[in-house]
PDB file of C-alpha atoms in Angstrom:
ATOM      1  CA  PRO W   1       0.904  -5.579  30.340  1.00 79.00           C
ATOM      2  CA  GLU W   2       4.201  -8.030  31.287  1.00 91.00           C
ATOM      3  CA  THR W   3       3.610 -11.092  32.836  1.00 93.00           C
ATOM      4  CA  LEU W   4       5.774 -14.097  34.431  1.00 91.00           C
ATOM      5  CA  THR W   5       4.960 -17.833  34.426  1.00 94.00           C
ATOM      6  CA  LEU W   6       5.084 -20.032  37.161  1.00 93.00           C
ATOM      7  CA  ARG W   7       4.799 -23.591  35.372  1.00 93.00           C
ATOM      8  CA  ILE W   8       4.111 -25.755  38.410  1.00 93.00           C
ATOM      9  CA  THR W   9       4.088 -29.090  36.589  1.00 88.00           C
ATOM     10  CA  GLY W  10       3.074 -30.107  32.715  1.00 84.00           C
ATOM     11  CA  ALA W  11      -0.833 -29.760  33.991  1.00 90.00           C
ATOM     12  CA  TYR W  12      -0.568 -26.221  35.687  1.00 96.00           C
ATOM     13  CA  SER W  13       1.588 -23.244  35.082  1.00 95.00           C
ATOM     14  CA  LEU W  14       0.146 -19.055  36.776  1.00 95.00           C
ATOM     15  CA  THR W  15       1.385 -16.621  35.217  1.00 94.00           C
ATOM     16  CA  LEU W  16       1.201 -13.341  37.542  1.00 94.00           C
ATOM     17  CA  PRO W  17       1.533  -9.773  37.119  1.00 92.00           C
ATOM     18  CA  ILE W  18       5.067  -8.705  36.626  1.00 92.00           C
ATOM     19  CA  ASP W  19       4.114  -4.815  38.265  1.00 92.00           C
ATOM     20  CA  GLN W  20       2.257  -6.417  40.879  1.00 90.00           C
ATOM     21  CA  MET W  21       5.143  -9.183  42.332  1.00 89.00           C
ATOM     22  CA  GLY W  22       7.462  -6.306  42.952  1.00 80.00           C
ATOM     23  CA  GLY W  23      10.536  -7.746  45.200  1.00 89.00           C
ATOM     24  CA  ALA W  24       9.237 -10.712  45.096  1.00 93.00           C
ATOM     25  CA  VAL W  25      11.601 -13.767  46.514  1.00 95.00           C
ATOM     26  CA  ILE W  26      10.411 -17.691  45.352  1.00 94.00           C
ATOM     27  CA  ALA W  27      11.964 -20.106  46.727  1.00 95.00           C
ATOM     28  CA  ASN W  28      11.040 -24.145  46.091  1.00 91.00           C
ATOM     29  CA  GLY W  29      10.697 -26.846  48.538  1.00 87.00           C
ATOM     30  CA  ASP W  30       7.850 -28.909  49.395  1.00 88.00           C
ATOM     31  CA  ASP W  31       5.655 -26.159  47.538  1.00 93.00           C
ATOM     32  CA  LEU W  32       6.411 -23.305  45.597  1.00 95.00           C
ATOM     33  CA  ILE W  33       5.932 -20.205  48.013  1.00 96.00           C
ATOM     34  CA  VAL W  34       6.120 -16.247  46.326  1.00 96.00           C
ATOM     35  CA  ARG W  35       6.976 -13.943  49.337  1.00 96.00           C
ATOM     36  CA  LEU W  36       5.740  -9.944  48.045  1.00 96.00           C
ATOM     37  CA  SER W  37       7.557  -7.109  49.563  1.00 94.00           C
ATOM     38  CA  ASN W  38       4.149  -6.672  51.415  1.00 94.00           C
ATOM     39  CA  GLY W  39       4.043 -10.287  53.394  1.00 95.00           C
ATOM     40  CA  ALA W  40       1.549 -11.369  51.265  1.00 96.00           C
ATOM     41  CA  SER W  41       2.585 -14.670  49.225  1.00 97.00           C
ATOM     42  CA  PHE W  42       1.093 -17.609  48.713  1.00 97.00           C
ATOM     43  CA  ALA W  43       1.734 -21.116  48.081  1.00 97.00           C
ATOM     44  CA  ALA W  44       1.539 -23.670  45.445  1.00 97.00           C
ATOM     45  CA  LYS W  45       1.702 -27.210  45.407  1.00 96.00           C
ATOM     46  CA  VAL W  46       0.083 -30.621  42.761  1.00 96.00           C
ATOM     47  CA  VAL W  47      -1.625 -32.724  45.392  1.00 96.00           C
ATOM     48  CA  THR W  48      -1.912 -36.261  44.292  1.00 96.00           C
ATOM     49  CA  PRO W  49      -4.087 -39.087  45.517  1.00 95.00           C
ATOM     50  CA  ASP W  50      -0.244 -41.005  46.877  1.00 94.00           C
ATOM     51  CA  MET W  51       0.579 -37.298  48.444  1.00 92.00           C
ATOM     52  CA  ASP W  52      -2.815 -37.222  50.352  1.00 87.00           C
ATOM     53  CA  GLY W  53      -2.719 -41.034  50.972  1.00 88.00           C
ATOM     54  CA  LEU W  54      -5.466 -41.627  48.222  1.00 93.00           C
ATOM     55  CA  PRO W  55      -5.429 -45.231  46.093  1.00 92.00           C
ATOM     56  CA  ASP W  56      -3.960 -44.813  42.932  1.00 92.00           C
ATOM     57  CA  THR W  57      -7.216 -45.041  41.665  1.00 92.00           C
ATOM     58  CA  PHE W  58      -9.092 -42.033  43.000  1.00 94.00           C
ATOM     59  CA  ASP W  59     -10.311 -39.424  40.700  1.00 96.00           C
ATOM     60  CA  MET W  60      -8.874 -35.804  42.418  1.00 97.00           C
ATOM     61  CA  ARG W  61     -11.154 -33.915  40.391  1.00 97.00           C
ATOM     62  CA  LEU W  62     -13.584 -35.119  43.138  1.00 96.00           C
ATOM     63  CA  TYR W  63     -11.398 -33.676  45.134  1.00 97.00           C
ATOM     64  CA  PRO W  64     -12.161 -30.704  46.301  1.00 97.00           C
ATOM     65  CA  GLU W  65     -16.032 -31.578  46.729  1.00 96.00           C
ATOM     66  CA  TYR W  66     -14.872 -33.604  49.477  1.00 96.00           C
ATOM     67  CA  TYR W  67     -11.989 -30.946  50.871  1.00 96.00           C
ATOM     68  CA  PHE W  68     -14.219 -28.388  50.710  1.00 97.00           C
ATOM     69  CA  GLY W  69     -17.208 -30.646  52.363  1.00 95.00           C
ATOM     70  CA  MET W  70     -19.280 -29.389  49.756  1.00 96.00           C
ATOM     71  CA  SER W  71     -20.304 -33.340  48.663  1.00 94.00           C
ATOM     72  CA  THR W  72     -20.714 -36.187  51.743  1.00 91.00           C
ATOM     73  CA  PRO W  73     -17.666 -38.745  50.473  1.00 91.00           C
ATOM     74  CA  GLU W  74     -18.301 -41.175  48.733  1.00 85.00           C
ATOM     75  CA  HIS W  75     -16.747 -44.625  46.793  1.00 83.00           C
ATOM     76  CA  VAL W  76     -14.366 -44.505  49.596  1.00 89.00           C
ATOM     77  CA  SER W  77     -13.324 -46.575  52.773  1.00 92.00           C
ATOM     78  CA  ASP W  78     -14.087 -45.325  56.177  1.00 94.00           C
ATOM     79  CA  ASP W  79     -11.209 -44.068  56.500  1.00 93.00           C
ATOM     80  CA  ILE W  80     -10.479 -41.540  53.855  1.00 93.00           C
ATOM     81  CA  ALA W  81     -14.000 -40.303  54.907  1.00 94.00           C
ATOM     82  CA  GLN W  82     -12.874 -39.443  58.467  1.00 94.00           C
ATOM     83  CA  ARG W  83      -9.979 -37.724  56.926  1.00 93.00           C
ATOM     84  CA  PHE W  84     -11.537 -35.008  54.745  1.00 95.00           C
ATOM     85  CA  ILE W  85     -14.592 -35.469  56.747  1.00 94.00           C
ATOM     86  CA  ALA W  86     -11.568 -34.228  59.260  1.00 94.00           C
ATOM     87  CA  SER W  87      -9.551 -31.781  56.362  1.00 93.00           C
ATOM     88  CA  HIS W  88     -13.371 -30.032  55.826  1.00 94.00           C
ATOM     89  CA  ARG W  89     -13.403 -29.737  60.171  1.00 95.00           C
ATOM     90  CA  GLU W  90      -9.740 -27.539  60.313  1.00 95.00           C
ATOM     91  CA  LEU W  91     -10.827 -25.546  57.252  1.00 95.00           C
ATOM     92  CA  SER W  92     -14.190 -24.365  58.829  1.00 94.00           C
ATOM     93  CA  ALA W  93     -12.021 -23.478  61.897  1.00 95.00           C
ATOM     94  CA  ARG W  94      -9.332 -21.211  60.188  1.00 95.00           C
ATOM     95  CA  TYR W  95     -12.470 -19.730  57.647  1.00 96.00           C
ATOM     96  CA  PRO W  96     -15.477 -19.577  59.851  1.00 93.00           C
ATOM     97  CA  ASN W  97     -18.766 -18.434  58.263  1.00 93.00           C
ATOM     98  CA  ALA W  98     -16.965 -18.935  54.760  1.00 95.00           C
ATOM     99  CA  LYS W  99     -18.991 -20.879  52.730  1.00 95.00           C
ATOM    100  CA  PRO W 100     -16.732 -22.311  49.707  1.00 96.00           C
ATOM    101  CA  SER W 101     -17.649 -21.784  45.830  1.00 97.00           C
ATOM    102  CA  LYS W 102     -17.223 -23.467  42.745  1.00 97.00           C
ATOM    103  CA  ARG W 103     -16.457 -21.550  39.934  1.00 97.00           C
ATOM    104  CA  LYS W 104     -15.016 -22.921  35.644  1.00 96.00           C
ATOM    105  CA  THR W 105     -12.888 -20.768  33.981  1.00 94.00           C
ATOM    106  CA  GLY W 106     -11.510 -22.848  30.451  1.00 93.00           C
ATOM    107  CA  ASP W 107     -10.879 -25.724  31.488  1.00 94.00           C
ATOM    108  CA  PHE W 108      -9.982 -25.740  34.931  1.00 97.00           C
ATOM    109  CA  LEU W 109     -12.803 -25.869  38.269  1.00 98.00           C
ATOM    110  CA  ILE W 110     -11.946 -23.597  41.095  1.00 98.00           C
ATOM    111  CA  PHE W 111     -13.212 -23.876  44.493  1.00 98.00           C
ATOM    112  CA  GLU W 112     -12.267 -22.105  47.271  1.00 98.00           C
ATOM    113  CA  LEU W 113     -12.469 -21.019  50.466  1.00 97.00           C
ATOM    114  CA  ALA W 114     -11.891 -17.235  51.717  1.00 96.00           C
ATOM    115  CA  LYS W 115     -12.351 -14.748  54.169  1.00 95.00           C
ATOM    116  CA  ASP W 116     -10.097 -11.332  54.631  1.00 92.00           C
ATOM    117  CA  LYS W 117      -6.827 -11.608  52.631  1.00 96.00           C
ATOM    118  CA  SER W 118      -6.968 -15.285  53.036  1.00 97.00           C
ATOM    119  CA  ALA W 119      -8.045 -17.852  50.734  1.00 98.00           C
ATOM    120  CA  ALA W 120      -7.195 -21.837  50.006  1.00 98.00           C
ATOM    121  CA  ILE W 121      -8.107 -22.564  46.231  1.00 98.00           C
ATOM    122  CA  VAL W 122      -8.369 -26.055  44.837  1.00 98.00           C
ATOM    123  CA  ILE W 123      -8.255 -26.382  41.106  1.00 98.00           C
ATOM    124  CA  THR W 124      -9.050 -29.464  39.064  1.00 98.00           C
ATOM    125  CA  GLN W 125      -8.706 -29.887  35.206  1.00 96.00           C
ATOM    126  CA  ASN W 126     -11.735 -31.709  33.072  1.00 94.00           C
ATOM    127  CA  ASN W 127     -10.105 -34.120  31.264  1.00 94.00           C
ATOM    128  CA  ASN W 128      -6.672 -34.773  34.694  1.00 96.00           C
ATOM    129  CA  PRO W 129      -7.962 -37.548  37.119  1.00 97.00           C
ATOM    130  CA  LYS W 130      -4.475 -37.882  37.785  1.00 96.00           C
ATOM    131  CA  ASN W 131      -4.170 -34.563  40.714  1.00 97.00           C
ATOM    132  CA  VAL W 132      -4.784 -30.744  41.411  1.00 98.00           C
ATOM    133  CA  LEU W 133      -3.558 -27.610  42.232  1.00 98.00           C
ATOM    134  CA  TYR W 134      -4.226 -26.162  45.754  1.00 98.00           C
ATOM    135  CA  LEU W 135      -3.212 -22.760  47.012  1.00 98.00           C
ATOM    136  CA  ASP W 136      -2.879 -20.961  49.873  1.00 98.00           C
ATOM    137  CA  PHE W 137      -2.991 -17.575  50.053  1.00 98.00           C
ATOM    138  CA  SER W 138      -2.108 -15.690  53.201  1.00 98.00           C
ATOM    139  CA  ARG W 139      -2.045 -11.678  53.998  1.00 97.00           C
ATOM    140  CA  MET W 140      -3.188 -10.658  50.032  1.00 97.00           C
ATOM    141  CA  ASP W 141      -5.143  -8.301  48.519  1.00 95.00           C
ATOM    142  CA  ARG W 142      -8.564  -9.789  46.734  1.00 96.00           C
ATOM    143  CA  LYS W 143      -7.168  -8.511  43.777  1.00 95.00           C
ATOM    144  CA  LEU W 144      -4.427 -10.233  43.484  1.00 95.00           C
ATOM    145  CA  ILE W 145      -5.791 -12.949  44.475  1.00 96.00           C
ATOM    146  CA  ASP W 146      -8.025 -12.714  41.519  1.00 96.00           C
ATOM    147  CA  LEU W 147      -5.098 -12.330  39.190  1.00 94.00           C
ATOM    148  CA  ILE W 148      -3.096 -14.455  40.951  1.00 96.00           C
ATOM    149  CA  VAL W 149      -6.544 -16.883  39.916  1.00 97.00           C
ATOM    150  CA  GLY W 150      -7.092 -15.887  36.337  1.00 94.00           C
ATOM    151  CA  GLY W 151      -3.239 -16.585  34.986  1.00 94.00           C
ATOM    152  CA  ILE W 152      -4.066 -20.598  35.333  1.00 96.00           C
ATOM    153  CA  ARG W 153      -3.363 -21.970  32.219  1.00 93.00           C
TER     154      ARG W 153
END
Protein backbone atom coordinates (compact mmCIF):
# COMPACT_ATOMS: atom_id res chain seq x y z
CA PRO A 1 0.00 0.00 0.00
CA GLU A 2 1.03 3.59 -0.61
CA THR A 3 2.25 5.58 2.36
CA LEU A 4 2.92 9.16 3.38
CA THR A 5 5.80 9.95 5.74
CA LEU A 6 5.44 12.75 8.25
CA ARG A 7 8.87 13.82 9.49
CA ILE A 8 8.19 15.23 12.93
CA THR A 9 11.90 15.84 13.67
CA GLY A 10 15.17 14.27 12.61
CA ALA A 11 14.61 11.68 15.36
CA TYR A 12 10.96 10.79 14.69
CA SER A 13 8.90 10.07 11.58
CA LEU A 14 5.50 8.46 11.13
CA THR A 15 4.67 6.49 8.02
CA LEU A 16 0.93 6.71 7.42
CA PRO A 17 -1.21 4.46 5.20
CA ILE A 18 -2.63 6.75 2.49
CA ASP A 19 -5.72 4.57 1.96
CA GLN A 20 -6.70 5.25 5.60
CA MET A 21 -6.09 9.01 5.39
CA GLY A 22 -8.82 9.96 2.89
CA GLY A 23 -9.79 13.60 3.18
CA ALA A 24 -7.19 14.27 5.86
CA VAL A 25 -6.22 17.82 6.70
CA ILE A 26 -2.76 18.40 8.18
CA ALA A 27 -2.07 21.53 10.21
CA ASN A 28 1.14 22.59 11.91
CA GLY A 29 1.17 24.84 14.97
CA ASP A 30 2.54 23.95 18.38
CA ASP A 31 1.57 20.38 17.44
CA LEU A 32 1.31 18.67 14.08
CA ILE A 33 -2.39 17.82 13.78
CA VAL A 34 -3.95 15.35 11.35
CA ARG A 35 -7.76 15.50 11.15
CA LEU A 36 -9.58 12.86 9.11
CA SER A 37 -12.83 13.44 7.23
CA ASN A 38 -14.75 11.31 9.79
CA GLY A 39 -13.72 13.63 12.65
CA ALA A 40 -11.00 11.37 14.04
CA SER A 41 -7.69 13.11 14.68
CA PHE A 42 -4.27 12.87 16.19
CA ALA A 43 -1.69 15.38 17.29
CA ALA A 44 2.06 14.80 17.33
CA LYS A 45 4.57 16.80 19.30
CA VAL A 46 8.19 16.36 20.27
CA VAL A 47 8.71 17.09 23.96
CA THR A 48 12.08 18.26 25.27
CA PRO A 49 13.14 18.87 28.89
CA ASP A 50 13.01 22.64 28.32
CA MET A 51 9.44 22.52 27.01
CA ASP A 52 8.26 20.68 30.09
CA GLY A 53 10.20 22.69 32.67
CA LEU A 54 12.69 19.91 33.34
CA PRO A 55 16.45 20.32 33.81
CA ASP A 56 18.42 20.13 30.55
CA THR A 57 20.18 17.06 31.92
CA PHE A 58 16.92 15.13 32.43
CA ASP A 59 16.95 11.81 30.55
CA MET A 60 13.71 11.95 28.56
CA ARG A 61 13.68 8.16 28.26
CA LEU A 62 12.40 8.26 31.88
CA TYR A 63 9.62 10.72 31.02
CA PRO A 64 6.86 8.25 30.09
CA GLU A 65 7.49 6.06 33.15
CA TYR A 66 6.85 9.10 35.37
CA TYR A 67 4.16 10.70 33.17
CA PHE A 68 2.03 7.56 33.10
CA GLY A 69 2.68 6.80 36.79
CA MET A 70 4.47 3.53 35.99
CA SER A 71 7.26 4.40 38.41
CA THR A 72 7.92 7.00 41.09
CA PRO A 73 9.94 10.02 39.96
CA GLU A 74 13.48 9.68 41.29
CA HIS A 75 16.55 11.90 41.11
CA VAL A 76 14.39 14.98 40.47
CA SER A 77 13.38 17.89 42.69
CA ASP A 78 10.19 17.66 44.74
CA ASP A 79 8.63 20.30 42.49
CA ILE A 80 9.26 18.24 39.36
CA ALA A 81 8.10 15.03 41.06
CA GLN A 82 4.86 16.80 42.03
CA ARG A 83 4.34 17.96 38.43
CA PHE A 84 4.67 14.38 37.18
CA ILE A 85 2.22 13.21 39.85
CA ALA A 86 -0.24 15.96 38.83
CA SER A 87 0.12 14.99 35.14
CA HIS A 88 -0.59 11.39 36.03
CA ARG A 89 -3.72 12.43 37.96
CA GLU A 90 -4.98 14.40 34.94
CA LEU A 91 -4.39 11.39 32.67
CA SER A 92 -6.15 9.10 35.14
CA ALA A 93 -9.18 11.40 35.07
CA ARG A 94 -9.16 11.44 31.27
CA TYR A 95 -8.71 7.65 31.05
CA PRO A 96 -10.50 6.24 34.11
CA ASN A 97 -9.64 2.62 34.95
CA ALA A 98 -7.17 2.41 32.04
CA LYS A 99 -3.78 0.84 32.72
CA PRO A 100 -0.66 2.08 30.95
CA SER A 101 1.18 -0.35 28.71
CA LYS A 102 4.70 -0.50 27.32
CA ARG A 103 5.99 -2.33 24.26
CA LYS A 104 9.15 -2.34 22.17
CA THR A 105 9.36 -2.00 18.41
CA GLY A 106 12.81 -1.71 16.84
CA ASP A 107 14.76 1.07 18.58
CA PHE A 108 11.59 2.53 20.10
CA LEU A 109 9.67 2.01 23.34
CA ILE A 110 5.97 2.85 23.07
CA PHE A 111 4.11 3.80 26.24
CA GLU A 112 0.33 4.07 26.01
CA LEU A 113 -2.78 4.87 27.97
CA ALA A 114 -5.99 4.25 26.02
CA LYS A 115 -9.73 4.05 26.42
CA ASP A 116 -12.38 3.61 23.75
CA LYS A 117 -11.24 5.59 20.69
CA SER A 118 -8.73 7.81 22.50
CA ALA A 119 -5.09 7.28 23.41
CA ALA A 120 -2.15 9.17 24.87
CA ILE A 121 1.12 7.70 23.61
CA VAL A 122 4.73 8.61 24.39
CA ILE A 123 7.50 7.12 22.27
CA THR A 124 11.14 7.03 23.31
CA GLN A 125 14.19 6.05 21.32
CA ASN A 126 16.91 3.81 22.82
CA ASN A 127 19.78 6.15 21.91
CA ASN A 128 17.96 9.46 22.40
CA PRO A 129 17.83 10.92 25.93
CA LYS A 130 17.02 14.45 24.65
CA ASN A 131 13.35 14.21 23.57
CA VAL A 132 10.25 12.03 23.19
CA LEU A 133 7.38 11.93 20.73
CA TYR A 134 3.93 12.55 22.24
CA LEU A 135 0.87 11.41 20.27
CA ASP A 136 -2.71 12.20 21.27
CA PHE A 137 -5.50 10.32 19.44
CA SER A 138 -9.17 11.26 19.51
CA ARG A 139 -12.24 9.50 18.06
CA MET A 140 -10.02 7.05 16.16
CA ASP A 141 -10.52 3.32 15.66
CA ARG A 142 -8.03 1.13 17.48
CA LYS A 143 -6.88 -0.52 14.26
CA LEU A 144 -5.91 2.85 12.75
CA ILE A 145 -4.16 3.96 15.96
CA ASP A 146 -2.08 0.77 15.78
CA LEU A 147 -1.29 1.33 12.07
CA ILE A 148 -0.13 4.90 12.73
CA VAL A 149 1.95 4.03 15.79
CA GLY A 150 3.36 1.03 13.92
CA GLY A 151 4.67 3.50 11.34
CA ILE A 152 7.18 5.03 13.76
CA ARG A 153 10.60 5.44 12.15
